[in-house]
Tab-separated table of C-alpha atoms and ligand atoms in Angstrom:
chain	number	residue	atom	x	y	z
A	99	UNK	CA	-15.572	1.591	-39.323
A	100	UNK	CA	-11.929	2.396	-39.919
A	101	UNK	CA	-10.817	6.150	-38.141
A	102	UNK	CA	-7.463	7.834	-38.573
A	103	UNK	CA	-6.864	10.462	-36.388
A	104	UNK	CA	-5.164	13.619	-37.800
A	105	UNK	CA	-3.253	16.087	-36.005
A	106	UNK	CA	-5.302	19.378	-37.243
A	107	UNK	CA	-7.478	20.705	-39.710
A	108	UNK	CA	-4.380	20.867	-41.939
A	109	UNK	CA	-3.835	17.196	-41.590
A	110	UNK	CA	-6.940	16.162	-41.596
A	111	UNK	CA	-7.764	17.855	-44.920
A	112	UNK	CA	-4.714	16.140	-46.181
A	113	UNK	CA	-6.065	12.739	-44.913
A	114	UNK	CA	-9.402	13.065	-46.825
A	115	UNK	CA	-7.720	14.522	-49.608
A	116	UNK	CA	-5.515	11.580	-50.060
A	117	UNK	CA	-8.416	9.261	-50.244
A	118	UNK	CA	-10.467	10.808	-52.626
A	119	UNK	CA	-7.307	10.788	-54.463
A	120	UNK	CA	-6.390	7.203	-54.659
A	121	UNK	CA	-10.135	6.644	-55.874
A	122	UNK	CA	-9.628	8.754	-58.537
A	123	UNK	CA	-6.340	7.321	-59.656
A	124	UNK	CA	-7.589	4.292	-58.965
A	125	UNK	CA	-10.879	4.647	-61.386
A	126	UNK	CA	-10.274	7.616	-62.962
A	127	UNK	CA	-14.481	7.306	-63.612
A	128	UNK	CA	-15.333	7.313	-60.667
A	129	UNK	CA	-18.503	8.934	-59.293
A	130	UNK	CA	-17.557	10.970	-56.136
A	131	UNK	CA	-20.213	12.355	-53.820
A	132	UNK	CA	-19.273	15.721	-53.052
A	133	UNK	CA	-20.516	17.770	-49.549
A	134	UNK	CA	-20.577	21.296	-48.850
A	135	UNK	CA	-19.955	22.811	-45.660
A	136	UNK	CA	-16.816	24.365	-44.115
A	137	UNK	CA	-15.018	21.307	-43.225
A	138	UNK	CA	-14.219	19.862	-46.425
A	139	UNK	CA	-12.828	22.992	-47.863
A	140	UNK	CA	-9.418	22.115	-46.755
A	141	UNK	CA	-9.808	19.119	-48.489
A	142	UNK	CA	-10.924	20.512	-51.711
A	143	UNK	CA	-8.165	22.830	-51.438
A	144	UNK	CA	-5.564	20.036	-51.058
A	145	UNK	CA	-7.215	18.418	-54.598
A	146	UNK	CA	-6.757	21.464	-56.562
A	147	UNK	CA	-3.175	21.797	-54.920
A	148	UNK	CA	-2.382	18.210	-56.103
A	149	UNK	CA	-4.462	18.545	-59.367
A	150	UNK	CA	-2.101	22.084	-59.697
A	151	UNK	CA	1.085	20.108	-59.125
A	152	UNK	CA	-0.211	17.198	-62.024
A	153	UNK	CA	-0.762	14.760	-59.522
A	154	UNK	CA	-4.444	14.010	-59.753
A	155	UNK	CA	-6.837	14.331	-62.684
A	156	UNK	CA	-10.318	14.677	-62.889
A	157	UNK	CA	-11.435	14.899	-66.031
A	158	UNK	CA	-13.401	11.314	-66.092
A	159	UNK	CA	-14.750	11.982	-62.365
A	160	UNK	CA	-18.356	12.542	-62.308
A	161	UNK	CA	-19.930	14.262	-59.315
A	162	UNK	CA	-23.041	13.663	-57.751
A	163	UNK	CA	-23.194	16.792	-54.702
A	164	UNK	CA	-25.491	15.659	-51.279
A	165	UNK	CA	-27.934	18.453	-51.553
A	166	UNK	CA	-28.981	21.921	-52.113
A	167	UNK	CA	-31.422	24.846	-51.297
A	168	UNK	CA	-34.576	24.781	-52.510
A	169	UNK	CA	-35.913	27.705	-53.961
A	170	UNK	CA	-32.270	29.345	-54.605
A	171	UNK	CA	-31.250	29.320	-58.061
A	172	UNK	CA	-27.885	28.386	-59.347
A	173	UNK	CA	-26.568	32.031	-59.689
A	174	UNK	CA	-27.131	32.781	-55.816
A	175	UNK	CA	-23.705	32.874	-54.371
A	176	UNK	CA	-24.918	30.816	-51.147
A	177	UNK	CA	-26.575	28.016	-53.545
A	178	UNK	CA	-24.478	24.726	-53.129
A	179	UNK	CA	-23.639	25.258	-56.984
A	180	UNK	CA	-22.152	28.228	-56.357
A	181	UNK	CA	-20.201	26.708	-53.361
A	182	UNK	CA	-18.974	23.908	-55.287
A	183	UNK	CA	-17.605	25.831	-58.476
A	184	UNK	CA	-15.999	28.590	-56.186
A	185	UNK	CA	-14.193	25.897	-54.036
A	186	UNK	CA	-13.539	23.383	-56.185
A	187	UNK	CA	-15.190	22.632	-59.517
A	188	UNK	CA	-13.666	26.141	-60.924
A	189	UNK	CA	-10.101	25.077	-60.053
A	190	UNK	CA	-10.239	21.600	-61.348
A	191	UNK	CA	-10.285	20.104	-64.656
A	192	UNK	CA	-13.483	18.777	-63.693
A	193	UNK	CA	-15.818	18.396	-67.055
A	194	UNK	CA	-19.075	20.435	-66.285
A	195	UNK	CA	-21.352	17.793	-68.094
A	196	UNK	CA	-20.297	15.446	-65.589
A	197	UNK	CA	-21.197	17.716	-62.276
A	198	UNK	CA	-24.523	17.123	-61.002
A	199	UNK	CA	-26.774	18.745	-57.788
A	200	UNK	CA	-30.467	18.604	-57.363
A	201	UNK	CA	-31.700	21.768	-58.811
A	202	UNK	CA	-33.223	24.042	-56.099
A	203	UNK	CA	-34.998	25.833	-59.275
A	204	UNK	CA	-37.672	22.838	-59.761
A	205	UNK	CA	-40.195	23.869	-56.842
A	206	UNK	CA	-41.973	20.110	-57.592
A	207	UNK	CA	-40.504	18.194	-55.148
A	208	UNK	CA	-41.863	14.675	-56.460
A	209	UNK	CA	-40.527	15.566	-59.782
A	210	UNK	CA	-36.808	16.629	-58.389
A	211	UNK	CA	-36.568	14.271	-56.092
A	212	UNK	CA	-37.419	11.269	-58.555
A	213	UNK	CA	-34.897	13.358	-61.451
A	214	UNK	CA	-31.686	13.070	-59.238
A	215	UNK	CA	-32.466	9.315	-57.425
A	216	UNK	CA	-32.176	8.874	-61.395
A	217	UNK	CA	-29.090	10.738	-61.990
A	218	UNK	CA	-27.263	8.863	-59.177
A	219	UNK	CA	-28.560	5.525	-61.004
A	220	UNK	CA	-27.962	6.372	-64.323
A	221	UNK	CA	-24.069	6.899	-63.474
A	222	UNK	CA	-23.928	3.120	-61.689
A	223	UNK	CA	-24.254	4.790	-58.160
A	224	UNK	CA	-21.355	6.756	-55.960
A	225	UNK	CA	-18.108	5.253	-55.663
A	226	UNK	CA	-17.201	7.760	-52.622
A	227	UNK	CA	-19.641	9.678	-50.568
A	228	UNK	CA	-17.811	12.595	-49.008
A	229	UNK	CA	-19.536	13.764	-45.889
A	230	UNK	CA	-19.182	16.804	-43.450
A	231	UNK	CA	-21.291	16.132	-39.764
A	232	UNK	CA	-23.771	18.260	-38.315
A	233	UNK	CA	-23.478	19.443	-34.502
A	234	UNK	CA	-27.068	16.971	-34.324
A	235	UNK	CA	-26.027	14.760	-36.137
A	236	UNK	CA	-27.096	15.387	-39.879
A	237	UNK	CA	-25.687	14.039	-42.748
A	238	UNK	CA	-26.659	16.228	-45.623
A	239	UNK	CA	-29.472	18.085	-44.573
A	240	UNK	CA	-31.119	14.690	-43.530
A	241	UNK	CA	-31.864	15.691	-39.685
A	242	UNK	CA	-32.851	14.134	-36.815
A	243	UNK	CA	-35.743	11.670	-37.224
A	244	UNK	CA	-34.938	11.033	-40.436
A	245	UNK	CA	-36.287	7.974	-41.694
A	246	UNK	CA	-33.602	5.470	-42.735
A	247	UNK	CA	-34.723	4.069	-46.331
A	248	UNK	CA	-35.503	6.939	-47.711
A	249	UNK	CA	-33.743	8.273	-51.481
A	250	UNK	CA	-33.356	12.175	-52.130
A	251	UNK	CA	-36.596	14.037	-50.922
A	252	UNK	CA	-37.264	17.752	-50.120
A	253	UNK	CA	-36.710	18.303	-46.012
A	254	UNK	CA	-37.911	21.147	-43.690
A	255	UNK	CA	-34.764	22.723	-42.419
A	256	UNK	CA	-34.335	22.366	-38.278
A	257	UNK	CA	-34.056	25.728	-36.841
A	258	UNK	CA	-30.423	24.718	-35.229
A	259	UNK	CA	-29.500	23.945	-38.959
A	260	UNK	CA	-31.343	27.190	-39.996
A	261	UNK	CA	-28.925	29.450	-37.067
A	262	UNK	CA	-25.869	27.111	-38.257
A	263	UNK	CA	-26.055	28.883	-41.830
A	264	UNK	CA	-26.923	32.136	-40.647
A	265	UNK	CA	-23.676	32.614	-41.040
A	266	UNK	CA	-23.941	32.551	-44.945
A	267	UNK	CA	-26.402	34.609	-45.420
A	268	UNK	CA	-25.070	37.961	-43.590
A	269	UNK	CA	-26.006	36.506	-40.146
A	270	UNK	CA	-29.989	37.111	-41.218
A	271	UNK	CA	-32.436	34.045	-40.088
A	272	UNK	CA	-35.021	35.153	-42.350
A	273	UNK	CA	-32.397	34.849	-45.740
A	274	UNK	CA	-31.535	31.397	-45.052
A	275	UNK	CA	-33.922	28.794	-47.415
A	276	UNK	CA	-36.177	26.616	-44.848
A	277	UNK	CA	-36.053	23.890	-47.246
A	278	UNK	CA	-33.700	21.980	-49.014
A	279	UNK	CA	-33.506	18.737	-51.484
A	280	UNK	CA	-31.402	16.079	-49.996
A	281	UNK	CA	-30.105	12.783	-51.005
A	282	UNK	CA	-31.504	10.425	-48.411
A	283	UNK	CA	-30.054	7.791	-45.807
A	284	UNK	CA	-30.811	5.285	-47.982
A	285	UNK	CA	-28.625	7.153	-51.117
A	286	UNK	CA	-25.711	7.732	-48.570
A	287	UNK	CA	-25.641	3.887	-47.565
A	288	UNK	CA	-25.669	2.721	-51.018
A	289	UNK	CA	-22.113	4.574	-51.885
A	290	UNK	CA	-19.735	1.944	-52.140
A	291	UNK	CA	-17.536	3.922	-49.698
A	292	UNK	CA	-18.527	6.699	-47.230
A	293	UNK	CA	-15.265	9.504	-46.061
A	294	UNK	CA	-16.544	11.475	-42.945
A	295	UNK	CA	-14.616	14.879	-41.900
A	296	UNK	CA	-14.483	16.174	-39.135
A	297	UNK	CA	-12.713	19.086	-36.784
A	298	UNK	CA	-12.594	21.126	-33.836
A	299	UNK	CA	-13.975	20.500	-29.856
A	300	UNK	CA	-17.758	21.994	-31.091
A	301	UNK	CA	-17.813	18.571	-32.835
A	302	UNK	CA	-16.385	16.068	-30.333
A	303	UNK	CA	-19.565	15.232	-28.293
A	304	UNK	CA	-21.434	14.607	-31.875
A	305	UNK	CA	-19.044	12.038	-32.904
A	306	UNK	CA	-19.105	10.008	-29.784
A	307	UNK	CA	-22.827	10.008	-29.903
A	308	UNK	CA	-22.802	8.769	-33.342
A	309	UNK	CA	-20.623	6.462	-33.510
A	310	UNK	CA	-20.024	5.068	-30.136
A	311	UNK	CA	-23.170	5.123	-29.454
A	312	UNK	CA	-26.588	2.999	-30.027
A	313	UNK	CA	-28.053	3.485	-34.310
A	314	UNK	CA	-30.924	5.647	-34.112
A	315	UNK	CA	-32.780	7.650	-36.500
A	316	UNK	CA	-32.314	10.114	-34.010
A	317	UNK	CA	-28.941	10.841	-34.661
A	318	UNK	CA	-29.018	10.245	-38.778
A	319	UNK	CA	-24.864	9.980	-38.571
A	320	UNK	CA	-25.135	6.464	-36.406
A	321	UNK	CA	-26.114	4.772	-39.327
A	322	UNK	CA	-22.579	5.158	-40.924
A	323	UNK	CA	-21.949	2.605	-37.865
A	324	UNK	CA	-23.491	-0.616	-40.415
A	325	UNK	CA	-21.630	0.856	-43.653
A	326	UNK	CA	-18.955	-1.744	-44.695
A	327	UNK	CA	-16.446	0.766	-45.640
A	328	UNK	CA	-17.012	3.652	-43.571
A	329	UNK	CA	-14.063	5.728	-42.803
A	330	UNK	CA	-14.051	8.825	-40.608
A	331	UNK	CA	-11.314	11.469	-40.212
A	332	UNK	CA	-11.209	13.753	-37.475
A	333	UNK	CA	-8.546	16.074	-35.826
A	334	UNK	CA	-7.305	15.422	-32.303
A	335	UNK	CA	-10.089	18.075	-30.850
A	336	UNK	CA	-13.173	16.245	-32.718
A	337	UNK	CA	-11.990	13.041	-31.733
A	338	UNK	CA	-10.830	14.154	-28.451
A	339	UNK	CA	-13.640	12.214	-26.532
A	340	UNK	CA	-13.289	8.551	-28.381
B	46	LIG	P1	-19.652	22.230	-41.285
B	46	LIG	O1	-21.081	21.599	-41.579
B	46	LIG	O2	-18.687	21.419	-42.101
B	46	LIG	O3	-19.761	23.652	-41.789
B	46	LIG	O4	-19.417	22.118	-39.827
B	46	LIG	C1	-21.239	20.239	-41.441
B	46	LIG	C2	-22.656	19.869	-41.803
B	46	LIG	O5	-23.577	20.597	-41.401
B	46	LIG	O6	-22.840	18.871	-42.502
């Protein structure tokens, strides 16, 4: 586990950014896992900055995205789709063929499920898994207890998850989806290399938990502890307590 400590969220974006971009220029093919969420944002907004300026390209990159509602179709601005094309994809000379999330439309889980394990196959696995952190622990919307060896599969949202992403959905509980498709633990620890963001105090107790503390299902993040190229940036608040 490698951890570079940023100064802010500005920095810290900048840190992540930078590594996604030497993967990219690096194997311009790559296969990056992409996370929603507000803390990567920066760091998609750094990409398109450097992508702007000429200094990144993306047109060979194929994305594979962690997860999405189920039940909310594409068009729904707070489906991950949406997310991704208005933060990122849309700004980008990213080729659409080549973006891929689990498709909230299918409502047969089995069927989903099995489609994107295939997907991620199919393009020889995910070079770089981006990841965000939830205030439990969560990586995608794989939540506490969380079995470890498990591939994409449909979840029942945690009510602290469901209160999280009120704030998406005009602060109403009852909008937000209860379930969602998610890659698994197992699909996470298979990328070749995992980036973790992080920021602000409200996330400083999580990250000692999960990674100075003991693997347990019970914190899904720990996990990222065994990954042999695991890197984690935080700002000075999140890692203020490591
Ligand atoms: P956040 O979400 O980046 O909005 O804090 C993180 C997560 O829930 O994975």
């Amino acid at each position: 586990m490698k951890i570079i400590r940023a100064k802010d969220y500005k920095d810290m974006s900048r840190k992540a950014a930078n590594i996604i971009s030497a993967q990219v220029i690096m194997k311009p093919n790559c296969v990056l896992g992409l996370a929603t969420g507000g803390t990567p944002v920066g760091t998609y907004q750094q990409l398109i900055d450097w992508y702007n300026k000429g200094d990144v390209d993306f047109s060979e990159v194929t994305t594979v995205n962690l997860d999405e509602y189920r039940g909310l179709p594409r068009e729904n601005p707070q489906s991950y789709w949406s997310f991704m094309h208005d933060n990122f994809f849309d700004h980008v000379n990213i080729d659409p063929a080549r973006i891929n999330l689990p498709d909230g439309t299918n409502l047969d889980a089995a069927a989903e499920c099995k489609r994107y394990d295939e997907v991620i196959h199919n393009v020889g696995g995910i070079d770089l898994q981006l990841l965000g952190i939830g205030h439990d622990g969560h990586i995608g919307f794989n939540e506490p207890g969380a079995a470890f060896e498990l591939g994409t599969h449909c979840v029942d949202l945690t009510q602290e998850t469901i209160e999280a992403n009120k704030r998406f959905f005009d602060g109403n509980v009852d909008l937000v989806p209860k379930q969602a498709y998610t890659m698994g633990i197992k699909t996470i620890m298979q990328a070749r290399k995992v980036l973790l963001v992080a920021n602000g105090a409200g996330k400083a107790e999580i990250i000692k938990k999960a990674f100075f503390g003991p693997v347990t299902p019970e914190v899904p993040a720990s996990i990222l502890q065994m990954h042999p190229d695991f890197t984690l940036v935080g700002d000075a608040e999140a890692l203020s307590l490591i």
